[in-house]
Short mmCIF file of C-alpha atoms in Angstrom, two decimals:
data_model
loop_
_atom_site.label_atom_id
_atom_site.label_comp_id
_atom_site.label_asym_id
_atom_site.label_seq_id
_atom_site.Cartn_x
_atom_site.Cartn_y
_atom_site.Cartn_z
CA GLN A 76 -11.50 8.82 -3.39
CA VAL A 77 -9.92 5.37 -2.89
CA GLN A 78 -8.90 3.60 0.32
CA LEU A 79 -6.24 0.37 0.37
CA VAL A 80 -5.16 -2.29 2.80
CA GLU A 81 -2.52 -4.41 2.53
CA SER A 82 -2.55 -7.68 3.97
CA GLY A 83 -0.71 -11.32 4.15
CA GLY A 84 3.00 -10.42 4.36
CA GLY A 85 4.97 -11.92 6.81
CA LEU A 86 7.84 -14.26 7.52
CA VAL A 87 9.20 -16.86 4.64
CA GLN A 88 12.10 -18.93 3.92
CA ALA A 89 13.25 -18.62 0.10
CA GLY A 90 11.78 -20.68 -2.27
CA GLY A 91 8.85 -20.12 0.22
CA SER A 92 5.36 -18.40 -1.61
CA LEU A 93 3.29 -15.50 0.11
CA ARG A 94 -0.31 -13.53 -1.71
CA LEU A 95 -0.81 -10.25 -0.65
CA SER A 96 -3.77 -9.13 -0.72
CA CYS A 97 -5.13 -5.67 -1.56
CA ALA A 98 -8.60 -4.63 -0.05
CA ALA A 99 -10.11 -1.46 -1.69
CA SER A 100 -13.00 0.79 -0.70
CA GLY A 101 -15.40 2.52 -2.60
CA ARG A 102 -18.30 1.89 -5.51
CA TYR A 103 -16.21 2.07 -8.61
CA PHE A 104 -13.00 0.14 -7.44
CA SER A 105 -13.62 -2.59 -10.59
CA ASN A 106 -12.66 0.49 -12.76
CA TYR A 107 -9.11 1.45 -11.29
CA THR A 108 -6.22 0.29 -12.36
CA VAL A 109 -3.88 -1.05 -9.10
CA GLY A 110 -0.55 -1.01 -9.24
CA TRP A 111 1.82 -2.95 -6.11
CA PHE A 112 5.43 -1.41 -5.35
CA ARG A 113 7.99 -2.19 -2.88
CA GLN A 114 10.34 -0.27 -0.45
CA ALA A 115 13.69 -2.16 1.31
CA PRO A 116 15.41 0.01 3.89
CA GLY A 117 17.53 2.29 2.44
CA LYS A 118 15.82 2.67 -1.38
CA GLU A 119 13.88 3.66 -3.24
CA ARG A 120 10.23 2.77 -3.55
CA GLU A 121 9.71 0.07 -6.34
CA PHE A 122 7.79 -1.31 -9.48
CA VAL A 123 6.53 -4.67 -8.97
CA ALA A 124 3.24 -5.26 -11.25
CA ALA A 125 0.32 -3.24 -12.13
CA ILE A 126 -3.03 -4.75 -13.43
CA SER A 127 -5.44 -2.62 -15.43
CA TRP A 128 -9.12 -2.26 -14.20
CA SER A 129 -10.36 -4.81 -16.10
CA GLY A 130 -7.70 -7.50 -15.44
CA GLY A 131 -6.96 -7.98 -19.31
CA THR A 132 -3.56 -6.03 -19.35
CA THR A 133 -0.75 -7.06 -16.59
CA ILE A 134 2.79 -5.45 -15.99
CA TYR A 135 5.83 -6.37 -13.85
CA ALA A 136 9.18 -5.49 -13.12
CA ASP A 137 12.11 -7.76 -14.76
CA SER A 138 13.01 -8.38 -10.89
CA VAL A 139 9.82 -10.75 -9.99
CA LYS A 140 8.70 -11.68 -13.75
CA GLY A 141 8.16 -15.35 -13.67
CA ARG A 142 7.43 -15.71 -10.15
CA PHE A 143 5.16 -13.05 -9.30
CA THR A 144 1.61 -12.93 -10.34
CA ILE A 145 -1.28 -10.21 -10.28
CA SER A 146 -4.74 -10.57 -10.49
CA ARG A 147 -7.94 -9.64 -9.07
CA ASP A 148 -11.59 -10.24 -8.24
CA ASN A 149 -13.37 -7.35 -8.34
CA ALA A 150 -16.31 -8.20 -6.58
CA LYS A 151 -14.72 -8.71 -3.99
CA ASN A 152 -13.25 -5.10 -4.29
CA THR A 153 -9.66 -6.94 -4.12
CA VAL A 154 -6.43 -7.14 -6.00
CA TYR A 155 -3.70 -10.26 -5.03
CA LEU A 156 -0.15 -10.35 -5.66
CA GLN A 157 0.73 -14.30 -5.86
CA MET A 158 4.71 -14.33 -4.77
CA ASN A 159 6.59 -17.85 -5.55
CA SER A 160 10.30 -18.61 -5.43
CA LEU A 161 10.70 -16.02 -2.89
CA LYS A 162 14.46 -14.75 -2.79
CA PRO A 163 16.00 -12.88 0.04
CA GLU A 164 15.73 -9.56 -1.90
CA ASP A 165 12.26 -9.63 -2.10
CA THR A 166 12.72 -8.54 1.53
CA ALA A 167 10.06 -5.28 1.90
CA VAL A 168 7.56 -2.91 2.71
CA TYR A 169 5.01 -4.17 -0.03
CA TYR A 170 2.46 -1.01 -1.06
CA CYS A 171 -0.59 -1.16 -3.46
CA ALA A 172 -1.87 1.78 -5.45
CA ALA A 173 -4.16 3.38 -7.26
CA PRO A 174 -4.31 6.64 -9.69
CA ASP A 175 -6.19 9.45 -9.32
CA ARG A 176 -8.98 8.66 -11.68
CA PRO A 177 -10.91 5.57 -13.04
CA ARG A 178 -9.64 3.16 -15.70
CA ALA A 179 -5.98 4.81 -16.08
CA ARG A 180 -3.31 3.61 -18.07
CA VAL A 181 -1.49 0.98 -16.06
CA GLY A 182 2.15 2.83 -15.21
CA SER A 183 4.73 1.51 -13.82
CA SER A 184 6.09 4.51 -12.27
CA ARG A 185 4.78 5.91 -8.46
CA TRP A 186 3.46 8.83 -10.45
CA ASP A 187 1.35 7.33 -12.00
CA TYR A 188 -0.71 6.38 -8.29
CA GLU A 189 -2.89 9.04 -6.09
CA TYR A 190 -3.79 6.46 -3.50
CA TRP A 191 -1.96 4.54 -1.32
CA GLY A 192 -2.16 1.90 0.89
CA GLN A 193 -0.02 1.58 4.47
CA GLY A 194 1.88 -1.06 3.58
CA THR A 195 2.53 -5.47 4.79
CA GLN A 196 6.07 -6.11 5.31
CA VAL A 197 7.74 -9.24 3.66
CA THR A 198 10.69 -10.42 4.98
CA VAL A 199 12.67 -13.63 3.51
CA SER A 200 15.27 -15.71 5.58
CA SER A 201 18.19 -17.98 3.47
#
């Protein structure tokens, strides 16, 4: 079982940057695919980015491609989401997630993931 904790959210002006962190527990975190999702008030949770267990494969939602970068440091049991050129429409609670088994393929559906963090709020002002 994997436990995930997000951090790094906050208030930022449009055009600014934030780096979110997803810290994971467990001896085998390096074997887990990790995804980032976000949910704005009144909207469904949507996919943002995902990274394979090795870091060799990354996928992004079209809405963030070219602005956000997902990466991981397995030695620190941490996955990052670097967010640049932030827009007000990026405002949401951001969640990281992991599937129910190690070395799963990267996925863009929330149904691909079993374990979720509590979320961190990102607010982008205009």
